[in-house]
Amino acid sequence: MTFPLPPSSRHINTLTDHLFRREAGKMVAVLTKIFGAEHLAMAEDVVQDTLLQAMQVWSDKGIPDNPSAWLYRVARNRAIDIIRRNRHAIQFDFSDPERILLTSSYSFTATMEHFWQEEPVRDDMLRMMFACCHPGISEENQLCIILKTLCGFSTAEIAKAFLTSEDTISKRLYRTREFFREKRLRLAIPSVPEMKQRTDAVLNAIYLLFNEGYNSTHATALIRRDMLEEAMLLCKLLTEHTHTQVPETFALMALMCFHASRTDSRLSAEGEIILLQDQDRGKWDRQLVATGNDYMNRAASGHTISQYHVEAAIAYEHCAAENYTQTNWERILAYYDLLCEMAPSPVTEVNRAVAIMQLHGATAALTALERITAQKKLSSFYLYNSLLGELHARLRNIPLAKKYFGIAMTQTQSATEQRILGSKISALD
């Protein structure tokens, strides 16, 4: 069934954008298995063409009853056409056991159909994640290719996540695709000795994806639920696979549940930011908090304590407090002290300074910020300048407070964040 009248172009764009986040990674994974990892760019092109065709056809004829199945069918048919037209020119390598059936005209169509079933698609997603984390690919490039191919990130969004330029990210993606092409990687579950390293990189990419959804770099939407859902779906996939059921996976899942539980309270009906101290905790999803607790209990198995464990513990403290004044800032600061030892980073130091501000006041927090060594890198980070503005405002250093709030306004693309910074400047007057 389709809509009786063609939907608006705005609705089409919204739907296809959502489907891109949800289905693009699955389609890329299946197509990469079909074509071979050396033809990753070809797989990405087929996905892009499929989405463009969807926007054109659905605008004219209406949206199909099962949009995802429509996308899969178009991508599958396009793959069949490419192989049949270019089998000898491109010389696809169908020698591995799963793809060898593509060499026979009798089994070709049935094999292609099987590749797009739910269980094979799920397995291919896992294999693709691990292929992206091959030890021959640098950690930065591993994260970039996962975010791009499996999570649907734009180059600009990846650049923001890494605090670097779009040109740098484009070069990283190109080098990784070239590595896939030259090494002719096969999609496979890693051996036991390789599993830990590959899993760590996959978890890091999922974490970045969740952060982008939780506090988006998108100009008009602070919270992108599609990214939150995609990150949690990818992590859930790892929690269900025997080889990746490790404490770090469960801890990251717990962390995301705790943060996602507060989503409905973070924005007003008009889309304005509601600060943590002003949020209606009755809107917090207690079922998600309970689910997070279950994952945290599973994360306690073994002897591993990762940064995800510590960050999940911090997030839990906020969820456990009945109101803002009862937040256990002493415990939170202790967790941040531990996190700075385990996984030191300028951003963690900034968050630690917030806890110091709550416990010991603005002067102590300002001293903590001044001790951070990566000042040059932090100076381009809007949350750092926003916190400097807040600290100077509390100390009644009005000119400096306005200066840092103003700098922060220029460093975020989010109109929502710009408005709340502007309101803080106005309040100083």
Tab-separated table of C-alpha atoms in Angstrom:
chain	number	residue	atom	x	y	z
A	1	MET	CA	0.000	0.000	0.000
A	2	THR	CA	1.211	3.509	-0.781
A	3	PHE	CA	-0.011	6.980	0.076
A	4	PRO	CA	-3.023	7.982	-2.075
A	5	LEU	CA	-1.191	11.135	-3.091
A	6	PRO	CA	2.570	11.559	-3.535
A	7	PRO	CA	4.029	12.809	-0.251
A	8	SER	CA	5.821	16.120	0.009
A	9	SER	CA	9.493	16.300	-0.912
A	10	ARG	CA	10.223	17.287	2.680
A	11	HIS	CA	8.605	14.097	3.968
A	12	ILE	CA	10.483	12.044	1.383
A	13	ASN	CA	13.806	13.590	2.389
A	14	THR	CA	13.090	13.005	6.089
A	15	LEU	CA	12.156	9.374	5.514
A	16	THR	CA	15.087	8.576	3.244
A	17	ASP	CA	17.489	10.264	5.662
A	18	HIS	CA	16.160	8.035	8.452
A	19	LEU	CA	16.373	4.946	6.254
A	20	PHE	CA	19.917	5.876	5.242
A	21	ARG	CA	20.968	5.852	8.887
A	22	ARG	CA	19.133	2.592	9.500
A	23	GLU	CA	19.765	0.597	6.350
A	24	ALA	CA	22.837	2.008	4.560
A	25	GLY	CA	25.318	0.105	6.701
A	26	LYS	CA	23.470	-3.161	6.129
A	27	MET	CA	23.382	-2.629	2.367
A	28	VAL	CA	27.069	-1.675	2.209
A	29	ALA	CA	28.005	-4.784	4.215
A	30	VAL	CA	26.048	-7.144	1.943
A	31	LEU	CA	27.224	-5.473	-1.256
A	32	THR	CA	30.830	-5.547	-0.066
A	33	LYS	CA	30.538	-9.295	0.476
A	34	ILE	CA	29.046	-9.664	-3.012
A	35	PHE	CA	31.567	-7.495	-4.873
A	36	GLY	CA	34.537	-8.082	-2.578
A	37	ALA	CA	36.113	-5.636	-0.126
A	38	GLU	CA	38.400	-4.373	-2.905
A	39	HIS	CA	35.249	-2.898	-4.481
A	40	LEU	CA	34.024	-1.062	-1.371
A	41	ALA	CA	33.620	2.182	-3.331
A	42	MET	CA	31.375	0.340	-5.798
A	43	ALA	CA	29.199	-0.893	-2.912
A	44	GLU	CA	28.898	2.628	-1.531
A	45	ASP	CA	27.959	3.963	-4.978
A	46	VAL	CA	25.170	1.376	-5.334
A	47	VAL	CA	23.751	2.404	-1.958
A	48	GLN	CA	23.888	6.077	-2.914
A	49	ASP	CA	22.201	5.390	-6.265
A	50	THR	CA	19.518	3.336	-4.510
A	51	LEU	CA	18.651	6.181	-2.162
A	52	LEU	CA	18.548	8.709	-4.992
A	53	GLN	CA	16.232	6.409	-6.939
A	54	ALA	CA	14.012	6.069	-3.867
A	55	MET	CA	13.599	9.837	-3.596
A	56	GLN	CA	12.687	10.104	-7.279
A	57	VAL	CA	10.289	7.154	-7.475
A	58	TRP	CA	8.599	7.711	-4.124
A	59	SER	CA	8.015	11.389	-4.913
A	60	ASP	CA	6.068	10.313	-8.027
A	61	LYS	CA	4.359	7.101	-6.928
A	62	GLY	CA	4.206	7.289	-3.159
A	63	ILE	CA	6.118	5.500	-0.431
A	64	PRO	CA	5.930	1.681	-0.545
A	65	ASP	CA	4.431	-0.254	2.332
A	66	ASN	CA	7.855	-1.702	3.206
A	67	PRO	CA	10.476	0.939	2.309
A	68	SER	CA	13.408	-1.121	3.610
A	69	ALA	CA	12.482	-4.139	1.477
A	70	TRP	CA	12.141	-1.820	-1.535
A	71	LEU	CA	15.655	-0.500	-0.964
A	72	TYR	CA	17.079	-4.013	-0.615
A	73	ARG	CA	15.381	-5.152	-3.811
A	74	VAL	CA	16.689	-2.208	-5.826
A	75	ALA	CA	20.222	-2.618	-4.420
A	76	ARG	CA	20.138	-6.376	-5.100
A	77	ASN	CA	18.943	-5.910	-8.674
A	78	ARG	CA	21.584	-3.270	-9.261
A	79	ALA	CA	24.261	-5.661	-7.954
A	80	ILE	CA	23.005	-8.417	-10.248
A	81	ASP	CA	23.135	-6.054	-13.208
A	82	ILE	CA	26.686	-4.901	-12.383
A	83	ILE	CA	28.013	-8.455	-12.076
A	84	ARG	CA	26.352	-9.681	-15.263
A	85	ARG	CA	27.530	-6.703	-17.287
A	86	ASN	CA	31.053	-6.537	-15.872
A	87	ARG	CA	31.902	-10.094	-14.802
A	88	HIS	CA	34.863	-10.367	-17.210
A	89	ALA	CA	35.909	-6.709	-17.321
A	90	ILE	CA	36.151	-6.338	-13.539
A	91	GLN	CA	37.127	-9.953	-12.785
A	92	PHE	CA	35.271	-10.343	-9.503
A	93	ASP	CA	36.884	-12.842	-7.144
A	94	PHE	CA	34.221	-15.393	-6.203
A	95	SER	CA	36.637	-18.016	-4.915
A	96	ASP	CA	35.669	-18.018	-1.227
A	97	PRO	CA	33.056	-20.591	-0.132
A	98	GLU	CA	30.122	-18.210	0.350
A	99	ARG	CA	30.516	-16.456	-2.983
A	100	ILE	CA	31.537	-19.348	-5.187
A	101	LEU	CA	27.865	-20.083	-5.891
A	102	LEU	CA	27.725	-16.769	-7.765
A	103	THR	CA	29.804	-18.347	-10.527
A	104	SER	CA	26.999	-20.704	-11.541
A	105	SER	CA	24.015	-19.520	-13.559
A	106	TYR	CA	21.900	-22.134	-11.761
A	107	SER	CA	22.641	-20.888	-8.238
A	108	PHE	CA	23.345	-17.206	-8.962
A	109	THR	CA	19.842	-15.781	-8.409
A	110	ALA	CA	19.070	-17.926	-5.350
A	111	THR	CA	22.407	-17.030	-3.767
A	112	MET	CA	21.830	-13.323	-4.335
A	113	GLU	CA	18.392	-13.651	-2.752
A	114	HIS	CA	19.831	-15.471	0.275
A	115	PHE	CA	22.411	-12.750	0.888
A	116	TRP	CA	19.601	-10.262	1.641
A	117	GLN	CA	17.835	-12.337	4.300
A	118	GLU	CA	17.811	-11.079	7.891
A	119	GLU	CA	20.313	-13.489	9.461
A	120	PRO	CA	22.982	-13.264	6.707
A	121	VAL	CA	22.647	-9.455	6.744
A	122	ARG	CA	23.261	-9.387	10.513
A	123	ASP	CA	26.321	-11.601	10.162
A	124	ASP	CA	27.669	-9.436	7.343
A	125	MET	CA	27.346	-6.339	9.515
A	126	LEU	CA	29.571	-7.977	12.131
A	127	ARG	CA	32.085	-9.110	9.527
A	128	MET	CA	32.157	-5.652	7.980
A	129	MET	CA	32.761	-4.034	11.354
A	130	PHE	CA	35.728	-6.308	11.948
A	131	ALA	CA	37.082	-5.813	8.434
A	132	CYS	CA	37.068	-2.067	9.042
A	133	CYS	CA	39.218	-2.716	12.122
A	134	HIS	CA	41.937	-4.705	10.358
A	135	PRO	CA	45.274	-4.252	12.205
A	136	GLY	CA	46.836	-2.910	9.013
A	137	ILE	CA	44.518	0.108	9.199
A	138	SER	CA	45.413	2.864	11.647
A	139	GLU	CA	43.023	3.443	14.552
A	140	GLU	CA	41.946	6.836	13.194
A	141	ASN	CA	41.194	5.342	9.784
A	142	GLN	CA	39.369	2.400	11.343
A	143	LEU	CA	37.001	4.749	13.108
A	144	CYS	CA	36.490	6.888	10.025
A	145	ILE	CA	35.566	3.986	7.754
A	146	ILE	CA	33.150	2.484	10.298
A	147	LEU	CA	31.419	5.809	10.827
A	148	LYS	CA	31.217	6.393	7.085
A	149	THR	CA	30.225	2.970	5.741
A	150	LEU	CA	28.265	1.362	8.559
A	151	CYS	CA	26.850	4.363	10.380
A	152	GLY	CA	26.111	6.765	7.543
A	153	PHE	CA	28.135	9.693	8.911
A	154	SER	CA	28.910	12.528	6.540
A	155	THR	CA	32.529	13.608	6.142
A	156	ALA	CA	31.703	16.839	8.009
A	157	GLU	CA	30.258	14.947	10.991
A	158	ILE	CA	33.293	12.689	11.224
A	159	ALA	CA	35.575	15.725	11.055
A	160	LYS	CA	33.698	17.292	13.955
A	161	ALA	CA	33.953	14.115	16.007
A	162	PHE	CA	37.743	14.071	15.503
A	163	LEU	CA	38.162	17.842	15.884
A	164	THR	CA	39.861	17.979	12.484
A	165	SER	CA	39.204	19.143	8.903
A	166	GLU	CA	36.981	17.543	6.264
A	167	ASP	CA	39.982	17.311	3.925
A	168	THR	CA	41.853	15.225	6.494
A	169	ILE	CA	38.898	12.843	6.857
A	170	SER	CA	38.511	12.520	3.070
A	171	LYS	CA	42.163	11.495	2.805
A	172	ARG	CA	41.768	8.928	5.585
A	173	LEU	CA	38.741	7.399	3.877
A	174	TYR	CA	40.580	7.259	0.552
A	175	ARG	CA	43.603	5.534	2.108
A	176	THR	CA	41.372	2.960	3.793
A	177	ARG	CA	39.487	2.157	0.586
A	178	GLU	CA	42.849	1.754	-1.153
A	179	PHE	CA	43.964	-0.645	1.605
A	180	PHE	CA	40.814	-2.700	1.065
A	181	ARG	CA	41.497	-2.739	-2.674
A	182	GLU	CA	45.178	-3.638	-2.478
A	183	LYS	CA	44.840	-6.314	0.219
A	184	ARG	CA	41.590	-7.730	-1.216
A	185	LEU	CA	40.280	-8.292	2.308
A	186	ARG	CA	37.661	-10.927	2.936
A	187	LEU	CA	34.824	-10.306	5.350
A	188	ALA	CA	35.277	-12.774	8.219
A	189	ILE	CA	35.022	-13.042	11.990
A	190	PRO	CA	38.564	-12.451	13.363
A	191	SER	CA	40.569	-15.149	15.060
A	192	VAL	CA	40.608	-15.210	18.862
A	193	PRO	CA	44.029	-13.444	19.163
A	194	GLU	CA	42.784	-10.579	16.961
A	195	MET	CA	39.348	-10.252	18.534
A	196	LYS	CA	40.204	-7.908	21.432
A	197	GLN	CA	41.897	-5.256	19.298
A	198	ARG	CA	39.188	-5.268	16.652
A	199	THR	CA	36.372	-5.174	19.208
A	200	ASP	CA	37.918	-2.171	20.990
A	201	ALA	CA	37.976	-0.187	17.736
A	202	VAL	CA	34.376	-1.110	16.909
A	203	LEU	CA	33.194	-0.056	20.372
A	204	ASN	CA	35.021	3.263	20.031
A	205	ALA	CA	33.266	3.952	16.718
A	206	ILE	CA	29.864	3.097	18.196
A	207	TYR	CA	30.624	5.417	21.101
A	208	LEU	CA	31.401	8.278	18.712
A	209	LEU	CA	28.202	7.610	16.796
A	210	PHE	CA	26.151	7.749	19.983
A	211	ASN	CA	27.823	10.996	21.045
A	212	GLU	CA	26.978	12.576	17.687
A	213	GLY	CA	23.354	11.624	18.169
A	214	TYR	CA	23.281	12.758	21.786
A	215	ASN	CA	24.769	16.173	21.059
A	216	SER	CA	24.631	16.601	17.297
A	217	THR	CA	26.833	18.835	15.186
A	218	HIS	CA	23.791	19.232	12.889
A	219	ALA	CA	22.747	22.868	12.598
A	220	THR	CA	19.040	22.391	13.357
A	221	ALA	CA	18.735	19.337	15.606
A	222	LEU	CA	20.604	18.980	18.892
A	223	ILE	CA	19.415	15.408	19.444
A	224	ARG	CA	19.358	12.950	16.534
A	225	ARG	CA	17.360	9.954	17.672
A	226	ASP	CA	18.203	7.997	14.538
A	227	MET	CA	21.889	8.062	15.464
A	228	LEU	CA	21.152	7.086	19.058
A	229	GLU	CA	19.093	4.149	17.847
A	230	GLU	CA	21.695	3.092	15.286
A	231	ALA	CA	24.504	3.143	17.854
A	232	MET	CA	22.462	1.116	20.316
A	233	LEU	CA	21.449	-1.377	17.620
A	234	LEU	CA	25.086	-1.897	16.591
A	235	CYS	CA	26.150	-2.387	20.197
A	236	LYS	CA	23.233	-4.738	20.872
A	237	LEU	CA	24.412	-6.784	17.901
A	238	LEU	CA	27.782	-7.146	19.635
A	239	THR	CA	26.160	-8.111	22.966
A	240	GLU	CA	24.374	-10.975	21.203
A	241	HIS	CA	27.429	-12.438	19.450
A	242	THR	CA	29.460	-15.022	21.350
A	243	HIS	CA	32.852	-13.562	20.407
A	244	THR	CA	31.984	-9.993	21.472
A	245	GLN	CA	30.112	-10.684	24.718
A	246	VAL	CA	32.833	-9.014	26.771
A	247	PRO	CA	32.635	-6.621	29.758
A	248	GLU	CA	33.480	-3.560	27.645
A	249	THR	CA	30.584	-4.239	25.281
A	250	PHE	CA	28.079	-4.549	28.116
A	251	ALA	CA	29.506	-1.443	29.829
A	252	LEU	CA	29.114	0.659	26.679
A	253	MET	CA	25.551	-0.589	26.261
A	254	ALA	CA	24.823	0.382	29.870
A	255	LEU	CA	26.350	3.824	29.328
A	256	MET	CA	24.167	4.451	26.274
A	257	CYS	CA	21.032	3.280	28.089
A	258	PHE	CA	21.674	5.671	30.987
A	259	HIS	CA	22.251	8.639	28.678
A	260	ALA	CA	19.383	7.803	26.314
A	261	SER	CA	16.981	7.550	29.267
A	262	ARG	CA	17.167	11.340	29.678
A	263	THR	CA	16.474	12.233	26.044
A	264	ASP	CA	12.859	13.376	26.462
A	265	SER	CA	13.762	15.870	29.193
A	266	ARG	CA	16.660	17.641	27.480
A	267	LEU	CA	14.668	19.930	25.182
A	268	SER	CA	11.589	22.075	25.708
A	269	ALA	CA	8.494	21.870	23.507
A	270	GLU	CA	10.007	24.743	21.519
A	271	GLY	CA	13.284	22.845	21.062
A	272	GLU	CA	15.301	24.869	23.559
A	273	ILE	CA	17.953	23.244	25.758
A	274	ILE	CA	16.920	22.403	29.320
A	275	LEU	CA	19.980	22.222	31.580
A	276	LEU	CA	20.400	19.160	33.782
A	277	GLN	CA	19.451	21.003	36.971
A	278	ASP	CA	16.177	22.122	35.399
A	279	GLN	CA	15.105	18.860	33.751
A	280	ASP	CA	11.861	17.110	34.698
A	281	ARG	CA	13.135	13.802	36.002
A	282	GLY	CA	9.637	12.382	35.736
A	283	LYS	CA	10.270	12.278	31.961
A	284	TRP	CA	13.346	10.102	32.352
A	285	ASP	CA	12.815	6.609	30.953
A	286	ARG	CA	13.144	4.429	34.045
A	287	GLN	CA	12.809	1.262	31.977
A	288	LEU	CA	15.936	2.244	30.044
A	289	VAL	CA	17.703	2.924	33.336
A	290	ALA	CA	16.717	-0.554	34.529
A	291	THR	CA	17.966	-2.029	31.249
A	292	GLY	CA	21.227	-0.142	31.751
A	293	ASN	CA	21.527	-1.654	35.216
A	294	ASP	CA	21.092	-5.133	33.759
A	295	TYR	CA	23.880	-4.504	31.241
A	296	MET	CA	26.055	-3.014	34.000
A	297	ASN	CA	25.644	-6.192	36.024
A	298	ARG	CA	26.771	-8.213	32.998
A	299	ALA	CA	29.695	-5.798	32.556
A	300	ALA	CA	30.851	-6.650	36.087
A	301	SER	CA	31.839	-10.156	35.011
A	302	GLY	CA	35.547	-10.837	34.750
A	303	HIS	CA	38.317	-8.505	35.865
A	304	THR	CA	38.147	-5.807	33.184
A	305	ILE	CA	37.382	-2.175	34.073
A	306	SER	CA	37.310	0.024	30.979
A	307	GLN	CA	36.577	3.687	30.433
A	308	TYR	CA	33.046	2.627	29.481
A	309	HIS	CA	32.603	1.153	32.962
A	310	VAL	CA	33.668	4.417	34.587
A	311	GLU	CA	31.598	6.635	32.289
A	312	ALA	CA	28.585	4.386	32.824
A	313	ALA	CA	29.081	4.738	36.568
A	314	ILE	CA	29.095	8.541	36.216
A	315	ALA	CA	25.931	8.465	34.104
A	316	TYR	CA	24.277	6.172	36.636
A	317	GLU	CA	24.968	8.639	39.464
A	318	HIS	CA	22.932	11.263	37.606
A	319	CYS	CA	20.118	8.762	36.976
A	320	ALA	CA	20.111	7.602	40.597
A	321	ALA	CA	19.788	11.099	42.122
A	322	GLU	CA	16.172	11.970	42.970
A	323	ASN	CA	16.921	15.610	42.171
A	324	TYR	CA	19.861	17.748	41.116
A	325	THR	CA	20.814	18.843	44.644
A	326	GLN	CA	21.145	15.207	45.743
A	327	THR	CA	23.657	14.390	43.004
A	328	ASN	CA	26.688	12.682	44.524
A	329	TRP	CA	29.351	14.999	43.105
A	330	GLU	CA	32.033	13.561	45.401
A	331	ARG	CA	31.601	10.150	43.802
A	332	ILE	CA	31.396	11.651	40.313
A	333	LEU	CA	34.659	13.561	40.827
A	334	ALA	CA	36.324	10.373	42.059
A	335	TYR	CA	35.184	8.612	38.894
A	336	TYR	CA	36.566	11.453	36.762
A	337	ASP	CA	39.882	11.244	38.618
A	338	LEU	CA	39.999	7.545	37.755
A	339	LEU	CA	38.985	8.216	34.145
A	340	CYS	CA	41.751	10.787	33.739
A	341	GLU	CA	44.242	8.134	34.826
A	342	MET	CA	42.810	5.368	32.631
A	343	ALA	CA	42.045	7.311	29.459
A	344	PRO	CA	43.392	10.862	29.751
A	345	SER	CA	41.956	13.385	27.328
A	346	PRO	CA	41.346	17.145	27.298
A	347	VAL	CA	37.569	16.614	27.087
A	348	THR	CA	37.595	14.407	30.184
A	349	GLU	CA	39.591	17.092	31.998
A	350	VAL	CA	36.928	19.665	31.094
A	351	ASN	CA	34.171	17.413	32.444
A	352	ARG	CA	36.208	16.863	35.592
A	353	ALA	CA	36.401	20.639	36.035
A	354	VAL	CA	32.586	20.780	36.023
A	355	ALA	CA	32.497	18.338	38.944
A	356	ILE	CA	35.133	20.422	40.752
A	357	MET	CA	32.984	23.537	40.198
A	358	GLN	CA	30.004	21.801	41.807
A	359	LEU	CA	32.039	20.684	44.823
A	360	HIS	CA	34.654	23.399	45.382
A	361	GLY	CA	33.506	26.426	43.423
A	362	ALA	CA	34.467	28.368	40.308
A	363	THR	CA	37.989	29.378	41.387
A	364	ALA	CA	39.070	25.772	41.955
A	365	ALA	CA	37.534	24.728	38.631
A	366	LEU	CA	39.293	27.570	36.805
A	367	THR	CA	42.601	26.453	38.305
A	368	ALA	CA	41.927	22.902	37.117
A	369	LEU	CA	41.248	24.141	33.577
A	370	GLU	CA	44.429	26.204	33.542
A	371	ARG	CA	46.447	23.091	34.409
A	372	ILE	CA	45.278	21.184	31.325
A	373	THR	CA	48.270	20.931	29.002
A	374	ALA	CA	46.379	20.756	25.691
A	375	GLN	CA	45.245	24.373	25.834
A	376	LYS	CA	45.749	25.002	22.119
A	377	LYS	CA	43.530	22.112	21.106
A	378	LEU	CA	40.916	22.965	23.712
A	379	SER	CA	40.715	26.581	22.585
A	380	SER	CA	38.753	25.414	19.527
A	381	PHE	CA	36.358	23.336	21.654
A	382	TYR	CA	33.125	25.208	22.320
A	383	LEU	CA	32.304	23.405	25.595
A	384	TYR	CA	35.671	24.504	26.988
A	385	ASN	CA	35.013	28.157	26.195
A	386	SER	CA	31.424	27.837	27.373
A	387	LEU	CA	32.667	26.512	30.729
A	388	LEU	CA	35.196	29.337	30.950
A	389	GLY	CA	32.315	31.753	30.395
A	390	GLU	CA	30.296	30.065	33.154
A	391	LEU	CA	33.192	30.163	35.610
A	392	HIS	CA	33.946	33.837	34.981
A	393	ALA	CA	30.238	34.645	35.255
A	394	ARG	CA	30.139	33.012	38.689
A	395	LEU	CA	33.224	34.993	39.666
A	396	ARG	CA	31.529	38.163	38.341
A	397	ASN	CA	34.248	38.735	35.743
A	398	ILE	CA	31.578	39.948	33.334
A	399	PRO	CA	33.775	41.079	30.392
A	400	LEU	CA	35.645	37.766	30.378
A	401	ALA	CA	32.425	35.791	30.760
A	402	LYS	CA	30.924	37.557	27.734
A	403	LYS	CA	34.123	37.037	25.771
A	404	TYR	CA	34.202	33.268	26.292
A	405	PHE	CA	30.458	32.794	25.754
A	406	GLY	CA	30.859	34.748	22.523
A	407	ILE	CA	33.774	32.583	21.372
A	408	ALA	CA	31.772	29.447	22.165
A	409	MET	CA	28.874	30.724	20.039
A	410	THR	CA	31.141	30.839	16.995
A	411	GLN	CA	32.414	27.293	17.598
A	412	THR	CA	29.119	25.399	17.498
A	413	GLN	CA	26.977	24.862	14.417
A	414	SER	CA	23.931	24.090	16.548
A	415	ALA	CA	21.410	26.935	16.528
A	416	THR	CA	19.990	25.537	19.790
A	417	GLU	CA	23.337	25.805	21.543
A	418	GLN	CA	23.947	29.247	20.069
A	419	ARG	CA	20.637	30.462	21.515
A	420	ILE	CA	21.352	29.252	25.045
A	421	LEU	CA	24.829	30.832	24.926
A	422	GLY	CA	23.245	34.064	23.708
A	423	SER	CA	20.765	33.978	26.576
A	424	LYS	CA	23.651	33.614	29.044
A	425	ILE	CA	25.301	36.705	27.568
A	426	SER	CA	22.033	38.620	27.829
A	427	ALA	CA	21.599	37.544	31.449
A	428	LEU	CA	24.964	39.106	32.288
A	429	ASP	CA	23.590	42.484	31.285
